Short mmCIF file of C-alpha atoms in Angstrom, two decimals:
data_model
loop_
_atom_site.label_atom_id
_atom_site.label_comp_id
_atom_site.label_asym_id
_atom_site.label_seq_id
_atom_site.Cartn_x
_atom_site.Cartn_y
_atom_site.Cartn_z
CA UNK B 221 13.61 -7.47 26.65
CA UNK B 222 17.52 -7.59 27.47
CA UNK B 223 19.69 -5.61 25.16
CA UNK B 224 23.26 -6.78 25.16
CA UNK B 225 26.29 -6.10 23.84
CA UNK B 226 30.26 -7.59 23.27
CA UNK B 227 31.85 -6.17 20.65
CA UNK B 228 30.14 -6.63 17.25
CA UNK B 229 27.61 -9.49 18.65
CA UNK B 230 24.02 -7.58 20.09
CA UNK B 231 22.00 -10.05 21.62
CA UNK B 232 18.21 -9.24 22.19
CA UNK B 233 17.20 -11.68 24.96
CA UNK B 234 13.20 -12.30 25.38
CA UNK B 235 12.69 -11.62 28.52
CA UNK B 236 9.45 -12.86 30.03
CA UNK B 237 9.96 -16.68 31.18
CA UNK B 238 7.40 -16.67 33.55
CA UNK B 239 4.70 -16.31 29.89
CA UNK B 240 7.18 -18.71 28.04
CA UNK B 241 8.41 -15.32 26.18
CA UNK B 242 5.23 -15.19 24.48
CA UNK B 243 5.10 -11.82 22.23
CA UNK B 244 2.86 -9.76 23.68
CA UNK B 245 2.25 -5.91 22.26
CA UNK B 246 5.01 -4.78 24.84
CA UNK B 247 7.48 -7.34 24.00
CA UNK B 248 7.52 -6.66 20.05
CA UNK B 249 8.02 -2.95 20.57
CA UNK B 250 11.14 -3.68 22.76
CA UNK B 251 12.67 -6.08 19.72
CA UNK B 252 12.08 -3.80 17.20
CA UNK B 253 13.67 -0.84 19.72
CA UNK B 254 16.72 -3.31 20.26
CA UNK B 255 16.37 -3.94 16.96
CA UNK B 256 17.53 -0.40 15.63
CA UNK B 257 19.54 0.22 18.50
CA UNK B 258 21.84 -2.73 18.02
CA UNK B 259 21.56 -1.50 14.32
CA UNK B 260 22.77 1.99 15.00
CA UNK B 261 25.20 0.99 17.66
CA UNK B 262 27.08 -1.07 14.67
CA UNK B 263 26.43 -4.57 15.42
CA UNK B 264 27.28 -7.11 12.69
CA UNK B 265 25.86 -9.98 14.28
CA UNK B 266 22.63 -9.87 16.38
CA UNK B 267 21.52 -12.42 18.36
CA UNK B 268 18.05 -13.59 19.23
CA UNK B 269 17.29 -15.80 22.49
CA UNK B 270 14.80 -16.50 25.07
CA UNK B 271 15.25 -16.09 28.97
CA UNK B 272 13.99 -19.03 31.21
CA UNK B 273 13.27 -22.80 29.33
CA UNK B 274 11.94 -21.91 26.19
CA UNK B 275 12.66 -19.30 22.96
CA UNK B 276 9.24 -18.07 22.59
CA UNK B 277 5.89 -19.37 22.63
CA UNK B 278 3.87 -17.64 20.38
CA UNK B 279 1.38 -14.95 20.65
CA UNK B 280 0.86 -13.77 23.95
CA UNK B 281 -2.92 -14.25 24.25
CA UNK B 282 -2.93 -13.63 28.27
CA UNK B 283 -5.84 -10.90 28.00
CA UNK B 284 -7.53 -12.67 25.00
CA UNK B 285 -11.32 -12.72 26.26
CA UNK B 286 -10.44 -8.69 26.14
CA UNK B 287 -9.83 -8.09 22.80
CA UNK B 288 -11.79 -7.66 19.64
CA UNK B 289 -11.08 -9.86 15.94
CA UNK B 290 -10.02 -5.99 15.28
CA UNK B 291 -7.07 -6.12 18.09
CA UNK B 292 -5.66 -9.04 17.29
CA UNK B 293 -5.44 -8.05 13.64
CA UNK B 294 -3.44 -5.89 14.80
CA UNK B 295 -1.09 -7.54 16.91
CA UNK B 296 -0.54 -9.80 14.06
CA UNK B 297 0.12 -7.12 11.72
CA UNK B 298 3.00 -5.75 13.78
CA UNK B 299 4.99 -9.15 14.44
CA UNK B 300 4.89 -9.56 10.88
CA UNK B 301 6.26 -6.32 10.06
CA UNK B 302 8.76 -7.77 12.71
CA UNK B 303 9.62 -10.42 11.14
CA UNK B 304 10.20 -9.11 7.82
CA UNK B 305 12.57 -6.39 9.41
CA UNK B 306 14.42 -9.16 10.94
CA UNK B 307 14.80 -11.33 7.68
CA UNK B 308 15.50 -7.94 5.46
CA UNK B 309 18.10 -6.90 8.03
CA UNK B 310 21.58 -5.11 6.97
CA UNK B 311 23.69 -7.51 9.87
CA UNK B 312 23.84 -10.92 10.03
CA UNK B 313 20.87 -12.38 12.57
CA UNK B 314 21.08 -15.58 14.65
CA UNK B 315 18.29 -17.35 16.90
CA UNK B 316 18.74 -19.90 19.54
CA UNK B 317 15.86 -22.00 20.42
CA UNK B 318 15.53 -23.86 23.49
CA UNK B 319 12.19 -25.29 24.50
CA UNK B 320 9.60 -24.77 23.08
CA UNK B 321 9.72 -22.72 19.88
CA UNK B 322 5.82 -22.28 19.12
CA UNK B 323 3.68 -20.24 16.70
CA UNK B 324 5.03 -16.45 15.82
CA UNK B 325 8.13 -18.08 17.59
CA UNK B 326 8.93 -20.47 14.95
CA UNK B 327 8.06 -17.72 12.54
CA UNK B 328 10.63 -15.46 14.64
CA UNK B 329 13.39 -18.26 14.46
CA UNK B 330 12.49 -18.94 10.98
CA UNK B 331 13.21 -14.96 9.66
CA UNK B 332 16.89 -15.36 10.98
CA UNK B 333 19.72 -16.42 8.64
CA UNK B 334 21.33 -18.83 11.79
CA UNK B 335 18.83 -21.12 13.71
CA UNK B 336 20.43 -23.50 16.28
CA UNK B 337 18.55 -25.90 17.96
CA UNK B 338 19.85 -26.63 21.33
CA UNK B 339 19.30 -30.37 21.83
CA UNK B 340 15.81 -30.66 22.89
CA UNK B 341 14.01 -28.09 21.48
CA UNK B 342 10.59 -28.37 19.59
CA UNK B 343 8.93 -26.44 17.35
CA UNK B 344 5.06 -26.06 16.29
CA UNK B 345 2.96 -24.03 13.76
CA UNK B 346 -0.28 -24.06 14.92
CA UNK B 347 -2.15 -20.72 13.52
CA UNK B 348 -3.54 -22.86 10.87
CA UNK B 349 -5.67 -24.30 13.23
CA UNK B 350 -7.73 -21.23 13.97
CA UNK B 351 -7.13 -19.80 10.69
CA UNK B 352 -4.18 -17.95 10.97
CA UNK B 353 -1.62 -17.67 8.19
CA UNK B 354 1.92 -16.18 9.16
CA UNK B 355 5.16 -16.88 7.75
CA UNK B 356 4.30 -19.28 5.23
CA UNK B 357 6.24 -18.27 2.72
CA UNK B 358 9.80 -17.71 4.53
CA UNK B 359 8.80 -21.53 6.05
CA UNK B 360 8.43 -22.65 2.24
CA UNK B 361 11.33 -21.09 1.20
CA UNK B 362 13.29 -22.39 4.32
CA UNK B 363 12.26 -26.28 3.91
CA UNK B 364 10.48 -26.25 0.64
CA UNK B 365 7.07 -26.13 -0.50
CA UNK B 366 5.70 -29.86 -0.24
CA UNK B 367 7.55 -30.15 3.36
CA UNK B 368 6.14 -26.87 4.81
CA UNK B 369 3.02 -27.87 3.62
CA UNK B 370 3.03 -31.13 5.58
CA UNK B 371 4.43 -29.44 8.80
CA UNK B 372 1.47 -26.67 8.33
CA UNK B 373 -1.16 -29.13 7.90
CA UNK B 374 -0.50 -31.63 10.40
CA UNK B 375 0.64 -28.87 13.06
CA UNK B 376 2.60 -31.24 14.72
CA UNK B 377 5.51 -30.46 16.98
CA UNK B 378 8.79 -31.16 14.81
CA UNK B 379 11.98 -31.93 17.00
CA UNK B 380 15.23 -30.39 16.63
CA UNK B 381 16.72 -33.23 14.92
CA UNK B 382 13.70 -33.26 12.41
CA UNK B 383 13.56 -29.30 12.05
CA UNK B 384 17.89 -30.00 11.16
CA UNK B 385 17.02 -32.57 8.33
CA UNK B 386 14.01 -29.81 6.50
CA UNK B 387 16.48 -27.05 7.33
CA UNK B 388 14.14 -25.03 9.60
CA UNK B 389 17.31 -25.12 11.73
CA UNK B 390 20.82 -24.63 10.46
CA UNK B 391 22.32 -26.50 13.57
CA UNK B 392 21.31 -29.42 16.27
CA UNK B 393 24.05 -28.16 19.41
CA UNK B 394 24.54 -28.92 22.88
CA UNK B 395 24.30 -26.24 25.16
CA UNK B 396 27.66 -25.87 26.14
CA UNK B 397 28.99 -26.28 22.51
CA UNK B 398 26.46 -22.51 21.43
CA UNK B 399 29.43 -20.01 22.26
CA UNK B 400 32.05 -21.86 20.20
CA UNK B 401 29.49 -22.14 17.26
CA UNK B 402 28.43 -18.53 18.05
CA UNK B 403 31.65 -16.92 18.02
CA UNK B 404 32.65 -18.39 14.63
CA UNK B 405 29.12 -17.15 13.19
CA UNK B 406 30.21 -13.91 14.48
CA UNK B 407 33.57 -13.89 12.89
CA UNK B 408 32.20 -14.05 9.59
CA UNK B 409 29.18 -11.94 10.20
CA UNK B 410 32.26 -9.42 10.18
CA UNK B 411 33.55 -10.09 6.51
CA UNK B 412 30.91 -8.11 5.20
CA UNK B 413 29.78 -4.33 5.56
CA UNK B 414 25.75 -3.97 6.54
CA UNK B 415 25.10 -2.58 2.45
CA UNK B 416 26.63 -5.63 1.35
CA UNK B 417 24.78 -8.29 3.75
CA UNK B 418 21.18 -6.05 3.07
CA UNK B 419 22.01 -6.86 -0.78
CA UNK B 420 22.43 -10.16 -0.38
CA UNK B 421 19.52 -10.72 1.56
CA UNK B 422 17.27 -8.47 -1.01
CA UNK B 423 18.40 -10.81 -3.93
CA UNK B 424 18.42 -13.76 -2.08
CA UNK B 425 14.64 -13.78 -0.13
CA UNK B 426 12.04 -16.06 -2.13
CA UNK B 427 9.59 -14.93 -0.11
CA UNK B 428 7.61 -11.45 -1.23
CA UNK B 429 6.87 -9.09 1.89
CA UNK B 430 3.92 -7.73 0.68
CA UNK B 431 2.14 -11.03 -0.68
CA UNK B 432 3.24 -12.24 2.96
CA UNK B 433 1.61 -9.07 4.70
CA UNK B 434 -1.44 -9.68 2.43
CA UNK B 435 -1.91 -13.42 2.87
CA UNK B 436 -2.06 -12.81 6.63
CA UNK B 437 -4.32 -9.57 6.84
CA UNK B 438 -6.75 -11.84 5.05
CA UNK B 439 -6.88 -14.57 7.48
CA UNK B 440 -6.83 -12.95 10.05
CA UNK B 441 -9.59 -10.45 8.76
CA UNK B 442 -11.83 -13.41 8.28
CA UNK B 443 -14.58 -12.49 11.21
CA UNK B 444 -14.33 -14.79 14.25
CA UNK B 445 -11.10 -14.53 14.55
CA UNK B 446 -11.07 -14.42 18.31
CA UNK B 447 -13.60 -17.01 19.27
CA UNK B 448 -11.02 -19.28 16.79
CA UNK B 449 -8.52 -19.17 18.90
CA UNK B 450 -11.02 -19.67 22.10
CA UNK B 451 -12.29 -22.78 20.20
CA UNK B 452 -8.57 -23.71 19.49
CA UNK B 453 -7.42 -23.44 23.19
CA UNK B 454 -10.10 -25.20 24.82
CA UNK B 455 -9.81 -28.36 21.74
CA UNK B 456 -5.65 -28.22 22.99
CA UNK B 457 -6.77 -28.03 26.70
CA UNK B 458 -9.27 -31.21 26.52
CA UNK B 459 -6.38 -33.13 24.74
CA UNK B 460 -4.35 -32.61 27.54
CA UNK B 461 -6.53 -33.71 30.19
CA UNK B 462 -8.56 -36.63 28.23
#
C-alpha cells in the first residue's frame, strides 16, 4: 500500500495491480496501518484508490487450495472490521473506482462517505454466490432495501452510470475532471473537527456493526466454505470460455 500525503488530503493507494488490488491478509493490515497513521498525522480527508486499471477486486484468493473454511473465516472477519473502521471514521473518507470494483471492493467503496466512479468503472457483488454475506446492510442503506436486494441476487455487474442512479456512487467523472472534484471534497472535509464528523457518522449509520459482523460470521461459518468458492470459480471460468 502507498501512503500519501498533501496537506489535509491522505491518500491510501492499493498497491498491487499486477492481482487487480485484490485484499489479501497483507494488504488489509497496510490500510488499516495507513489508516491510523493518516488518522494521527491529522488528515481530514482520506482518500482511497487503486494502483494499475482497477480499484480492487475482491478477496485475494491467490493461495486458496491452501487454506481451511477456518482461514478464510478469518480473512473475512478482518476486512469487515475494516470496513466498519472506515465507515465509523472521525475524517471525511473518499474512494475512487476505476475498473473493476468487485466483491470486498464494492463493500470497500461502499463504507466511504464519497464514491466517484471514473467513467467506465463496474462494480459486482458476487459473495452471495458461494454463500458469503458482507456488507449488506451499508449496501441497503446506501441504495435501499428492494434495490440492494436485486443487485445481490442477480450478482450482476452494475455500471457506473447505473451504480450513480441507486447511489452506490455519489459521482459519474472523467478522469481528468477527479482533482477538481477532489479538491472541493477536501475543502469541506475541513469545516468540521474529527469529534464532530465521528458524531455525525454515529447518528447517521443505518447499518448496526455488530448485526453486520454477525450476519457474516454465520455465512461464512456455514462448513464448505472453501470448496464454495472453488465451485464458484470454476462455474465463472466455464462461462468465460463456453
Amino acid at each position: 500500500m502507498i501512503l500519501s500525503r498533501e496537506g489535509d488530503v491522505a491518500t491510501l493507494g492499493l498497491n498491487r495491480p499486477a492481482r487487480g488490488n485484490a485484499l489479501g491478509p497483507e494488504l488489509v493490515q497496510a490500510l488499516e496501518e495507513g489508516f491510523d497513521a493518516a488518522l494521527a498525522d491529522g488528515a481530514r480527508l482520506i482518500v482511497l484508490r487503486g494502483e494499475g486499471r482497477h480499484f480492487c477486486t475482491g478477496f485475494d484468493l491467490t493461495d486458496l487450495e491452501a487454506l481451511s473454511d477456518g482461514d478464510l473465516l478469518l480473512r473475512v472477519v478482518r476486512i469487515e472490521q475494516l470496513l466498519q473502521r472506515i465507515h465509523a471514521a472521525p475524517v471525511t473518507t473518499l474512494a475512487i473506482a476505476t475498473g473493476r470494483t468487485f466483491g470486498a471492493g464494492a463493500d470497500l467503496f461502499a463504507a466511504c462517505d464519497h464514491r466517484i466512479a471514473v467513467e467506465g468503472a463496474s462494480f459486482a457483488f458476487p459473495g452471495p454466490a458461494f454463500g458469503l454475506v458482507l456488507g449488506t446492510a451499508r449496501l441497503a442503506a446506501l441504495v435501499g432495501r428492494d434495490r440492494a436486494r436485486a443487485i445481490l441476487l442477480a450478482g450482476q455487474e452494475v455500471t457506473a452510470e447505473a451504480a450513480l442512479a441507486a447511489g452506490l456512487a455519489t459521482a459519474v467523472l472523467p478522469p481528468a475532471a477527479i482533482a477538481a472534484e477532489q479538491a472541493r471534497i477536501a475543502a469541506a472535509a475541513a469545516r468540521l473537527d474529527p469529534p464532530t464528523v465521528a458524531a455525525l457518522h454515529a447518528r447517521t449509520r443505518q447499518a448496526e456493526d455488530d448485526a453486520d459482523l454477525a450476519a457474516l460470521v454465520r455465512s461464512a461459518a456455514r462448513p464448505g466454505l472453501r470448496q464454495r468458492i472453488l465451485d464458484y470459480r470454476a462455474a465463472v471460468a466455464a462461462r468465460r470460455n463456453a
